Every structure is written in C-alpha cells, then in structure tokens.
Amino acid sequence: MDIKQNSTALLIVDVQNDFIPGGALEVKDGDQIIPMINAIQKKFSHVIVTQDFHPANHGSFASQYDGKSPGEFVVLGGLDQILWPDHCVQGTFGAEFHKDLDQSNWEVIFQKGKNPEVDSYSGFFDNARKGDTGLNAYLKAKGIDTVFVCGLALDYCVKFTALDAKSLGFETFLIEDATRAVNLSPSDGKDAIEEMRKSGIQICTYKEFL
Ligand code: VGL
Ligand code: ZN
C-alpha cells in the first residue's frame, strides 16, 4: 500500500497487559497482533498510541457496586454502562503496554478513562462526548488527514476510535487482522467490522504494508 507519509498516522489502541491473555480483561489471541503491529510501525512517520488508564475507583468496574458482576449494567454519567473487571488501573502492570510492543517510533500517547464518572472507549472523546483527549486537535495540527487503526479491543475501543475518526473527517482505515475482539457475544467482532464498513471506514490488512 502506498501511503502519503506526512499526512497519515497509525493509531495503536490499548495494547496493554490487561487486554492480553492472562490479563484482567483478556482478549483471545490479543498477543498475536503484536508482531504485526511491530512490522508495520516503521512504515508510518506518525505513530500515535492510546492507553486505557483508569483510577482504581472507576465507575465501569463491577467491584465498585455491591452485588454486581462484570457483564451486568449500571447507569454511569447518564449512560448505560456495562461493568468490567478492574483493568488498566493507573500505576499497575495491567495498564502498561505489552513488553514486546516496539515503542521506539512512538510520537505521543493519549490516555483515556481517567474520569471515574464516565467510561471512555474512543481515543478521542469519553462516551458522553464531553471529555476530549486532545487527539483530534493534535492530528489536525500535524496536518494528518488519514488514520489507520489497529489494537484492542476491536468491538470496543478500536471500533469507537475508528468511528470517531471517520466522523471527524479523517479518511479512516481499520487494519482488520491487527486487532482482536472481546466477543462478549460471539458475533460482536464481525458486527463491529460491518458497522465500521457501513460508516465509510475502509478495511485493509497488515500484509498490504509489507
Ligand atoms: C476497552 C473495555 C473497557 C478496550 C477498554 O480497550 O477496548 N474495553 N475498557
Ligand atoms: Zn477500560
């Protein structure tokens, strides 16, 4: 694939220990995307990374509610919120990037999920679209008009980051094989790809970069 280097960015979403097999919110085969992401990072002059970075009392954690378990729902910040196991807590191993992920090319890291009162799947905005990480302004200031999105998890943070990128006017690609889904329901990953495709997001594979 021929990319316009200076106006194109790779967005690596949440490749953190808690989303890797053995982690608190493990994504099946999540570790398999690491060599793929490493192989393509060198092709981009802008590599931009997001990090799920919750306080220990985050309102998306089932542990914060008496008698609630992961997978159940509460209302958080006025929105229906699915509850998760405690994950990506600031200062813990689970919040760190996987050790095999090559960080040598990274330009900037945007953290999200820091407000305990609202969850934040997208790398751009929280789920209430009130908090803004600054990613949009950053990309615009760098003259970036095209983004390629990969990472974890396909049916949550990757999907919402890609949908926001598209709606903010970026030409947006999902690198389909460099992502994996949580799949709380078995078809969630497939459905996420379909929803992205319908929104005008283009689907590609990491092999097209090699
Ligand atoms: C994510 C659930 C909760 C993700 C983050 O990175 O996809 N999913 N927090
Ligand atoms: Zn989270």
PDB file of C-alpha atoms and ligand atoms in Angstrom:
ATOM      1  CA  MET A   1       0.000   0.000   0.000  1.00  0.00           C
ATOM      2  CA  ASP A   2       1.214   3.479  -0.907  1.00  0.00           C
ATOM      3  CA  ILE A   3       0.606   5.943   1.893  1.00  0.00           C
ATOM      4  CA  LYS A   4       1.191   9.685   1.989  1.00  0.00           C
ATOM      5  CA  GLN A   5       3.692   9.569   4.826  1.00  0.00           C
ATOM      6  CA  ASN A   6       3.362  13.014   6.291  1.00  0.00           C
ATOM      7  CA  SER A   7      -0.412  13.217   6.367  1.00  0.00           C
ATOM      8  CA  THR A   8      -1.030   9.645   7.563  1.00  0.00           C
ATOM      9  CA  ALA A   9      -0.920   8.240  11.097  1.00  0.00           C
ATOM     10  CA  LEU A  10      -1.013   4.779  12.624  1.00  0.00           C
ATOM     11  CA  LEU A  11      -3.250   4.730  15.722  1.00  0.00           C
ATOM     12  CA  ILE A  12      -2.378   1.867  18.093  1.00  0.00           C
ATOM     13  CA  VAL A  13      -5.251   1.377  20.537  1.00  0.00           C
ATOM     14  CA  ASP A  14      -4.759  -0.021  24.065  1.00  0.00           C
ATOM     15  CA  VAL A  15      -2.208  -2.807  23.530  1.00  0.00           C
ATOM     16  CA  GLN A  16      -1.845  -3.186  27.302  1.00  0.00           C
ATOM     17  CA  ASN A  17      -1.185  -6.180  29.532  1.00  0.00           C
ATOM     18  CA  ASP A  18      -4.734  -6.371  30.887  1.00  0.00           C
ATOM     19  CA  PHE A  19      -6.095  -6.946  27.357  1.00  0.00           C
ATOM     20  CA  ILE A  20      -3.558  -9.696  26.580  1.00  0.00           C
ATOM     21  CA  PRO A  21      -4.212 -13.364  27.503  1.00  0.00           C
ATOM     22  CA  GLY A  22      -3.620 -13.696  31.255  1.00  0.00           C
ATOM     23  CA  GLY A  23      -4.724 -10.093  31.873  1.00  0.00           C
ATOM     24  CA  ALA A  24      -7.774  -8.906  33.798  1.00  0.00           C
ATOM     25  CA  LEU A  25      -9.848  -8.268  30.646  1.00  0.00           C
ATOM     26  CA  GLU A  26      -8.074 -10.657  28.354  1.00  0.00           C
ATOM     27  CA  VAL A  27      -8.848 -10.617  24.657  1.00  0.00           C
ATOM     28  CA  LYS A  28      -8.446 -14.007  22.998  1.00  0.00           C
ATOM     29  CA  ASP A  29      -5.270 -14.091  20.877  1.00  0.00           C
ATOM     30  CA  GLY A  30      -4.651 -10.424  21.695  1.00  0.00           C
ATOM     31  CA  ASP A  31      -0.910 -11.109  21.796  1.00  0.00           C
ATOM     32  CA  GLN A  32      -0.919 -12.305  18.186  1.00  0.00           C
ATOM     33  CA  ILE A  33      -1.299  -8.784  16.851  1.00  0.00           C
ATOM     34  CA  ILE A  34       1.932  -7.532  18.453  1.00  0.00           C
ATOM     35  CA  PRO A  35       4.361  -8.817  15.772  1.00  0.00           C
ATOM     36  CA  MET A  36       2.029  -7.481  13.081  1.00  0.00           C
ATOM     37  CA  ILE A  37       1.917  -4.025  14.623  1.00  0.00           C
ATOM     38  CA  ASN A  38       5.693  -4.051  15.081  1.00  0.00           C
ATOM     39  CA  ALA A  39       6.175  -4.993  11.436  1.00  0.00           C
ATOM     40  CA  ILE A  40       4.166  -2.055  10.119  1.00  0.00           C
ATOM     41  CA  GLN A  41       5.120   0.702  12.557  1.00  0.00           C
ATOM     42  CA  LYS A  42       8.229   1.512  10.534  1.00  0.00           C
ATOM     43  CA  LYS A  43       6.075   2.361   7.513  1.00  0.00           C
ATOM     44  CA  PHE A  44       4.491   5.327   9.279  1.00  0.00           C
ATOM     45  CA  SER A  45       6.081   8.643  10.092  1.00  0.00           C
ATOM     46  CA  HIS A  46       3.397   9.277  12.722  1.00  0.00           C
ATOM     47  CA  VAL A  47       2.725   6.504  15.254  1.00  0.00           C
ATOM     48  CA  ILE A  48       0.191   7.587  17.867  1.00  0.00           C
ATOM     49  CA  VAL A  49      -0.913   5.441  20.777  1.00  0.00           C
ATOM     50  CA  THR A  50      -3.843   5.310  23.194  1.00  0.00           C
ATOM     51  CA  GLN A  51      -3.759   3.925  26.730  1.00  0.00           C
ATOM     52  CA  ASP A  52      -6.764   2.930  28.842  1.00  0.00           C
ATOM     53  CA  PHE A  53      -5.803   4.480  32.187  1.00  0.00           C
ATOM     54  CA  HIS A  54      -8.386   4.176  34.936  1.00  0.00           C
ATOM     55  CA  PRO A  55      -8.324   5.301  38.566  1.00  0.00           C
ATOM     56  CA  ALA A  56      -8.863   2.353  40.971  1.00  0.00           C
ATOM     57  CA  ASN A  57     -12.420   3.559  41.738  1.00  0.00           C
ATOM     58  CA  HIS A  58     -13.557   3.788  38.124  1.00  0.00           C
ATOM     59  CA  GLY A  59     -17.336   3.555  37.710  1.00  0.00           C
ATOM     60  CA  SER A  60     -17.058   0.933  34.951  1.00  0.00           C
ATOM     61  CA  PHE A  61     -15.621  -1.565  37.453  1.00  0.00           C
ATOM     62  CA  ALA A  62     -18.087  -4.106  38.878  1.00  0.00           C
ATOM     63  CA  SER A  63     -16.044  -4.007  42.106  1.00  0.00           C
ATOM     64  CA  GLN A  64     -17.466  -0.531  42.812  1.00  0.00           C
ATOM     65  CA  TYR A  65     -21.044  -1.819  43.254  1.00  0.00           C
ATOM     66  CA  ASP A  66     -22.455  -4.136  45.900  1.00  0.00           C
ATOM     67  CA  GLY A  67     -23.626  -7.407  44.390  1.00  0.00           C
ATOM     68  CA  LYS A  68     -22.754  -6.576  40.769  1.00  0.00           C
ATOM     69  CA  SER A  69     -20.642  -8.721  38.463  1.00  0.00           C
ATOM     70  CA  PRO A  70     -18.827  -7.997  35.196  1.00  0.00           C
ATOM     71  CA  GLY A  71     -21.268  -8.089  32.286  1.00  0.00           C
ATOM     72  CA  GLU A  72     -24.116  -6.521  34.284  1.00  0.00           C
ATOM     73  CA  PHE A  73     -25.244  -2.957  33.619  1.00  0.00           C
ATOM     74  CA  VAL A  74     -25.468   0.245  35.657  1.00  0.00           C
ATOM     75  CA  VAL A  75     -26.155   3.858  34.713  1.00  0.00           C
ATOM     76  CA  LEU A  76     -22.929   5.870  34.718  1.00  0.00           C
ATOM     77  CA  GLY A  77     -22.844   9.543  33.790  1.00  0.00           C
ATOM     78  CA  GLY A  78     -26.394   9.171  32.454  1.00  0.00           C
ATOM     79  CA  LEU A  79     -25.398   6.359  30.088  1.00  0.00           C
ATOM     80  CA  ASP A  80     -25.991   2.609  30.172  1.00  0.00           C
ATOM     81  CA  GLN A  81     -22.675   1.154  31.248  1.00  0.00           C
ATOM     82  CA  ILE A  82     -21.605  -2.454  31.028  1.00  0.00           C
ATOM     83  CA  LEU A  83     -19.479  -3.436  34.006  1.00  0.00           C
ATOM     84  CA  TRP A  84     -15.939  -4.717  33.564  1.00  0.00           C
ATOM     85  CA  PRO A  85     -13.452  -6.436  35.833  1.00  0.00           C
ATOM     86  CA  ASP A  86     -10.952  -3.963  37.299  1.00  0.00           C
ATOM     87  CA  HIS A  87      -8.476  -3.307  34.467  1.00  0.00           C
ATOM     88  CA  CYS A  88      -5.802  -0.868  33.318  1.00  0.00           C
ATOM     89  CA  VAL A  89      -5.572   0.742  36.738  1.00  0.00           C
ATOM     90  CA  GLN A  90      -3.104   3.626  36.764  1.00  0.00           C
ATOM     91  CA  GLY A  91       0.269   2.536  38.118  1.00  0.00           C
ATOM     92  CA  THR A  92      -0.312  -1.208  37.731  1.00  0.00           C
ATOM     93  CA  PHE A  93       1.328  -3.761  35.434  1.00  0.00           C
ATOM     94  CA  GLY A  94      -2.007  -4.296  33.672  1.00  0.00           C
ATOM     95  CA  ALA A  95      -2.034  -0.689  32.465  1.00  0.00           C
ATOM     96  CA  GLU A  96       1.443  -0.951  30.942  1.00  0.00           C
ATOM     97  CA  PHE A  97       1.999  -1.641  27.267  1.00  0.00           C
ATOM     98  CA  HIS A  98       2.989  -5.179  26.380  1.00  0.00           C
ATOM     99  CA  LYS A  99       6.751  -5.555  26.675  1.00  0.00           C
ATOM    100  CA  ASP A 100       7.142  -6.917  23.142  1.00  0.00           C
ATOM    101  CA  LEU A 101       5.474  -3.911  21.556  1.00  0.00           C
ATOM    102  CA  ASP A 102       8.102  -1.767  19.868  1.00  0.00           C
ATOM    103  CA  GLN A 103       7.835   1.756  21.314  1.00  0.00           C
ATOM    104  CA  SER A 104      10.840   3.237  19.519  1.00  0.00           C
ATOM    105  CA  ASN A 105       8.778   5.034  16.880  1.00  0.00           C
ATOM    106  CA  TRP A 106       6.040   6.453  19.099  1.00  0.00           C
ATOM    107  CA  GLU A 107       5.262  10.143  18.806  1.00  0.00           C
ATOM    108  CA  VAL A 108       2.722  10.647  21.585  1.00  0.00           C
ATOM    109  CA  ILE A 109       0.449   8.676  23.950  1.00  0.00           C
ATOM    110  CA  PHE A 110      -3.135   9.768  24.656  1.00  0.00           C
ATOM    111  CA  GLN A 111      -4.566   8.414  27.906  1.00  0.00           C
ATOM    112  CA  LYS A 112      -8.289   7.919  28.422  1.00  0.00           C
ATOM    113  CA  GLY A 113     -10.745   6.671  31.039  1.00  0.00           C
ATOM    114  CA  LYS A 114      -9.275   8.830  33.779  1.00  0.00           C
ATOM    115  CA  ASN A 115     -12.612  10.323  34.890  1.00  0.00           C
ATOM    116  CA  PRO A 116     -14.257   7.794  37.273  1.00  0.00           C
ATOM    117  CA  GLU A 117     -17.728   9.130  36.373  1.00  0.00           C
ATOM    118  CA  VAL A 118     -17.736   8.118  32.693  1.00  0.00           C
ATOM    119  CA  ASP A 119     -16.190   5.395  30.542  1.00  0.00           C
ATOM    120  CA  SER A 120     -14.115   6.200  27.517  1.00  0.00           C
ATOM    121  CA  TYR A 121     -13.827   3.730  24.673  1.00  0.00           C
ATOM    122  CA  SER A 122     -12.785   6.112  21.914  1.00  0.00           C
ATOM    123  CA  GLY A 123      -9.333   7.628  21.883  1.00  0.00           C
ATOM    124  CA  PHE A 124     -10.929  10.973  21.022  1.00  0.00           C
ATOM    125  CA  PHE A 125     -13.817  11.533  23.454  1.00  0.00           C
ATOM    126  CA  ASP A 126     -15.391   9.927  26.503  1.00  0.00           C
ATOM    127  CA  ASN A 127     -18.625   8.004  25.978  1.00  0.00           C
ATOM    128  CA  ALA A 128     -20.689  11.090  26.902  1.00  0.00           C
ATOM    129  CA  ARG A 129     -18.663  13.065  24.329  1.00  0.00           C
ATOM    130  CA  LYS A 130     -17.866  15.696  26.976  1.00  0.00           C
ATOM    131  CA  GLY A 131     -14.227  14.984  27.743  1.00  0.00           C
ATOM    132  CA  ASP A 132     -11.788  15.390  24.851  1.00  0.00           C
ATOM    133  CA  THR A 133      -8.342  13.757  24.988  1.00  0.00           C
ATOM    134  CA  GLY A 134      -6.891  16.289  22.535  1.00  0.00           C
ATOM    135  CA  LEU A 135      -6.227  13.637  19.877  1.00  0.00           C
ATOM    136  CA  ASN A 136      -8.365  15.363  17.235  1.00  0.00           C
ATOM    137  CA  ALA A 137      -6.658  18.737  17.695  1.00  0.00           C
ATOM    138  CA  TYR A 138      -3.263  17.020  17.710  1.00  0.00           C
ATOM    139  CA  LEU A 139      -3.873  15.230  14.422  1.00  0.00           C
ATOM    140  CA  LYS A 140      -5.271  18.353  12.768  1.00  0.00           C
ATOM    141  CA  ALA A 141      -2.300  20.441  13.978  1.00  0.00           C
ATOM    142  CA  LYS A 142       0.089  17.911  12.401  1.00  0.00           C
ATOM    143  CA  GLY A 143      -1.764  18.074   9.090  1.00  0.00           C
ATOM    144  CA  ILE A 144      -2.842  14.439   9.343  1.00  0.00           C
ATOM    145  CA  ASP A 145      -5.893  13.596   7.238  1.00  0.00           C
ATOM    146  CA  THR A 146      -5.714   9.783   7.122  1.00  0.00           C
ATOM    147  CA  VAL A 147      -5.567   7.289  10.002  1.00  0.00           C
ATOM    148  CA  PHE A 148      -5.032   3.532  10.161  1.00  0.00           C
ATOM    149  CA  VAL A 149      -6.450   1.989  13.336  1.00  0.00           C
ATOM    150  CA  CYS A 150      -5.306  -1.257  14.999  1.00  0.00           C
ATOM    151  CA  GLY A 151      -5.068  -2.701  18.521  1.00  0.00           C
ATOM    152  CA  LEU A 152      -7.500  -3.851  21.225  1.00  0.00           C
ATOM    153  CA  ALA A 153     -10.307  -4.401  21.504  1.00  0.00           C
ATOM    154  CA  LEU A 154     -11.998  -4.494  18.097  1.00  0.00           C
ATOM    155  CA  ASP A 155     -15.573  -4.351  19.432  1.00  0.00           C
ATOM    156  CA  TYR A 156     -14.922  -1.534  21.955  1.00  0.00           C
ATOM    157  CA  CYS A 157     -12.037   0.883  21.854  1.00  0.00           C
ATOM    158  CA  VAL A 158     -10.884   0.170  18.291  1.00  0.00           C
ATOM    159  CA  LYS A 159     -14.417   0.490  16.935  1.00  0.00           C
ATOM    160  CA  PHE A 160     -15.265   3.717  18.747  1.00  0.00           C
ATOM    161  CA  THR A 161     -11.894   5.285  17.926  1.00  0.00           C
ATOM    162  CA  ALA A 162     -12.328   4.482  14.236  1.00  0.00           C
ATOM    163  CA  LEU A 163     -15.959   5.694  14.139  1.00  0.00           C
ATOM    164  CA  ASP A 164     -14.965   8.986  15.773  1.00  0.00           C
ATOM    165  CA  ALA A 165     -12.023   9.414  13.406  1.00  0.00           C
ATOM    166  CA  LYS A 166     -14.337   8.938  10.436  1.00  0.00           C
ATOM    167  CA  SER A 167     -16.968  11.336  11.781  1.00  0.00           C
ATOM    168  CA  LEU A 168     -14.265  13.930  12.493  1.00  0.00           C
ATOM    169  CA  GLY A 169     -13.383  13.913   8.800  1.00  0.00           C
ATOM    170  CA  PHE A 170     -10.324  11.657   8.686  1.00  0.00           C
ATOM    171  CA  GLU A 171     -10.007   9.111   5.938  1.00  0.00           C
ATOM    172  CA  THR A 172     -10.125   6.045   8.165  1.00  0.00           C
ATOM    173  CA  PHE A 173      -8.865   2.501   7.703  1.00  0.00           C
ATOM    174  CA  LEU A 174      -9.276  -0.475  10.012  1.00  0.00           C
ATOM    175  CA  ILE A 175      -6.336  -2.886   9.853  1.00  0.00           C
ATOM    176  CA  GLU A 176      -8.604  -5.861  10.267  1.00  0.00           C
ATOM    177  CA  ASP A 177      -6.080  -8.558  11.149  1.00  0.00           C
ATOM    178  CA  ALA A 178      -4.106  -6.343  13.569  1.00  0.00           C
ATOM    179  CA  THR A 179      -6.990  -6.290  16.037  1.00  0.00           C
ATOM    180  CA  ARG A 180      -8.961  -8.820  18.132  1.00  0.00           C
ATOM    181  CA  ALA A 181     -12.406  -8.674  19.748  1.00  0.00           C
ATOM    182  CA  VAL A 182     -13.643  -9.268  23.310  1.00  0.00           C
ATOM    183  CA  ASN A 183     -16.706 -11.021  21.786  1.00  0.00           C
ATOM    184  CA  LEU A 184     -18.971 -10.987  24.847  1.00  0.00           C
ATOM    185  CA  SER A 185     -21.440 -12.160  22.196  1.00  0.00           C
ATOM    186  CA  PRO A 186     -19.727 -14.353  19.606  1.00  0.00           C
ATOM    187  CA  SER A 187     -20.605 -12.085  16.659  1.00  0.00           C
ATOM    188  CA  ASP A 188     -19.518  -8.780  18.247  1.00  0.00           C
ATOM    189  CA  GLY A 189     -16.241  -8.599  16.321  1.00  0.00           C
ATOM    190  CA  LYS A 190     -17.903  -9.325  12.968  1.00  0.00           C
ATOM    191  CA  ASP A 191     -20.720  -6.882  13.734  1.00  0.00           C
ATOM    192  CA  ALA A 192     -18.203  -4.185  14.641  1.00  0.00           C
ATOM    193  CA  ILE A 193     -16.447  -4.571  11.293  1.00  0.00           C
ATOM    194  CA  GLU A 194     -19.786  -4.377   9.490  1.00  0.00           C
ATOM    195  CA  GLU A 195     -20.775  -1.234  11.395  1.00  0.00           C
ATOM    196  CA  MET A 196     -17.442   0.380  10.555  1.00  0.00           C
ATOM    197  CA  ARG A 197     -17.724  -0.569   6.895  1.00  0.00           C
ATOM    198  CA  LYS A 198     -21.224   0.941   6.719  1.00  0.00           C
ATOM    199  CA  SER A 199     -19.880   4.167   8.199  1.00  0.00           C
ATOM    200  CA  GLY A 200     -17.412   4.504   5.345  1.00  0.00           C
ATOM    201  CA  ILE A 201     -14.359   3.113   7.120  1.00  0.00           C
ATOM    202  CA  GLN A 202     -12.126   1.179   4.739  1.00  0.00           C
ATOM    203  CA  ILE A 203     -10.956  -2.289   5.731  1.00  0.00           C
ATOM    204  CA  CYS A 204      -7.392  -3.401   4.986  1.00  0.00           C
ATOM    205  CA  THR A 205      -4.875  -5.960   6.265  1.00  0.00           C
ATOM    206  CA  TYR A 206      -1.407  -5.531   7.729  1.00  0.00           C
ATOM    207  CA  LYS A 207       0.085  -7.616   4.928  1.00  0.00           C
ATOM    208  CA  GLU A 208      -0.702  -4.835   2.464  1.00  0.00           C
ATOM    209  CA  PHE A 209       2.037  -2.794   4.165  1.00  0.00           C
ATOM    210  CA  LEU A 210       4.800  -5.396   3.914  1.00  0.00           C
TER     211      LEU A 210
HETATM  212  C1  VGL B   1     -11.665  -1.471  26.462  1.00  0.00           C
HETATM  213  C2  VGL B   1     -13.421  -2.298  27.674  1.00  0.00           C
HETATM  214  C3  VGL B   1     -13.125  -1.456  28.719  1.00  0.00           C
HETATM  215  C4  VGL B   1     -10.868  -1.508  25.197  1.00  0.00           C
HETATM  216  C5  VGL B   1     -11.356  -0.608  27.489  1.00  0.00           C
HETATM  217  O1  VGL B   1      -9.698  -1.059  25.191  1.00  0.00           O
HETATM  218  O2  VGL B   1     -11.405  -1.999  24.186  1.00  0.00           O
HETATM  219  N1  VGL B   1     -12.701  -2.300  26.557  1.00  0.00           N
HETATM  220  N2  VGL B   1     -12.094  -0.610  28.614  1.00  0.00           N
HETATM  221 ZN    ZN B   2     -11.405   0.446  30.276  1.00  0.00          ZN
END
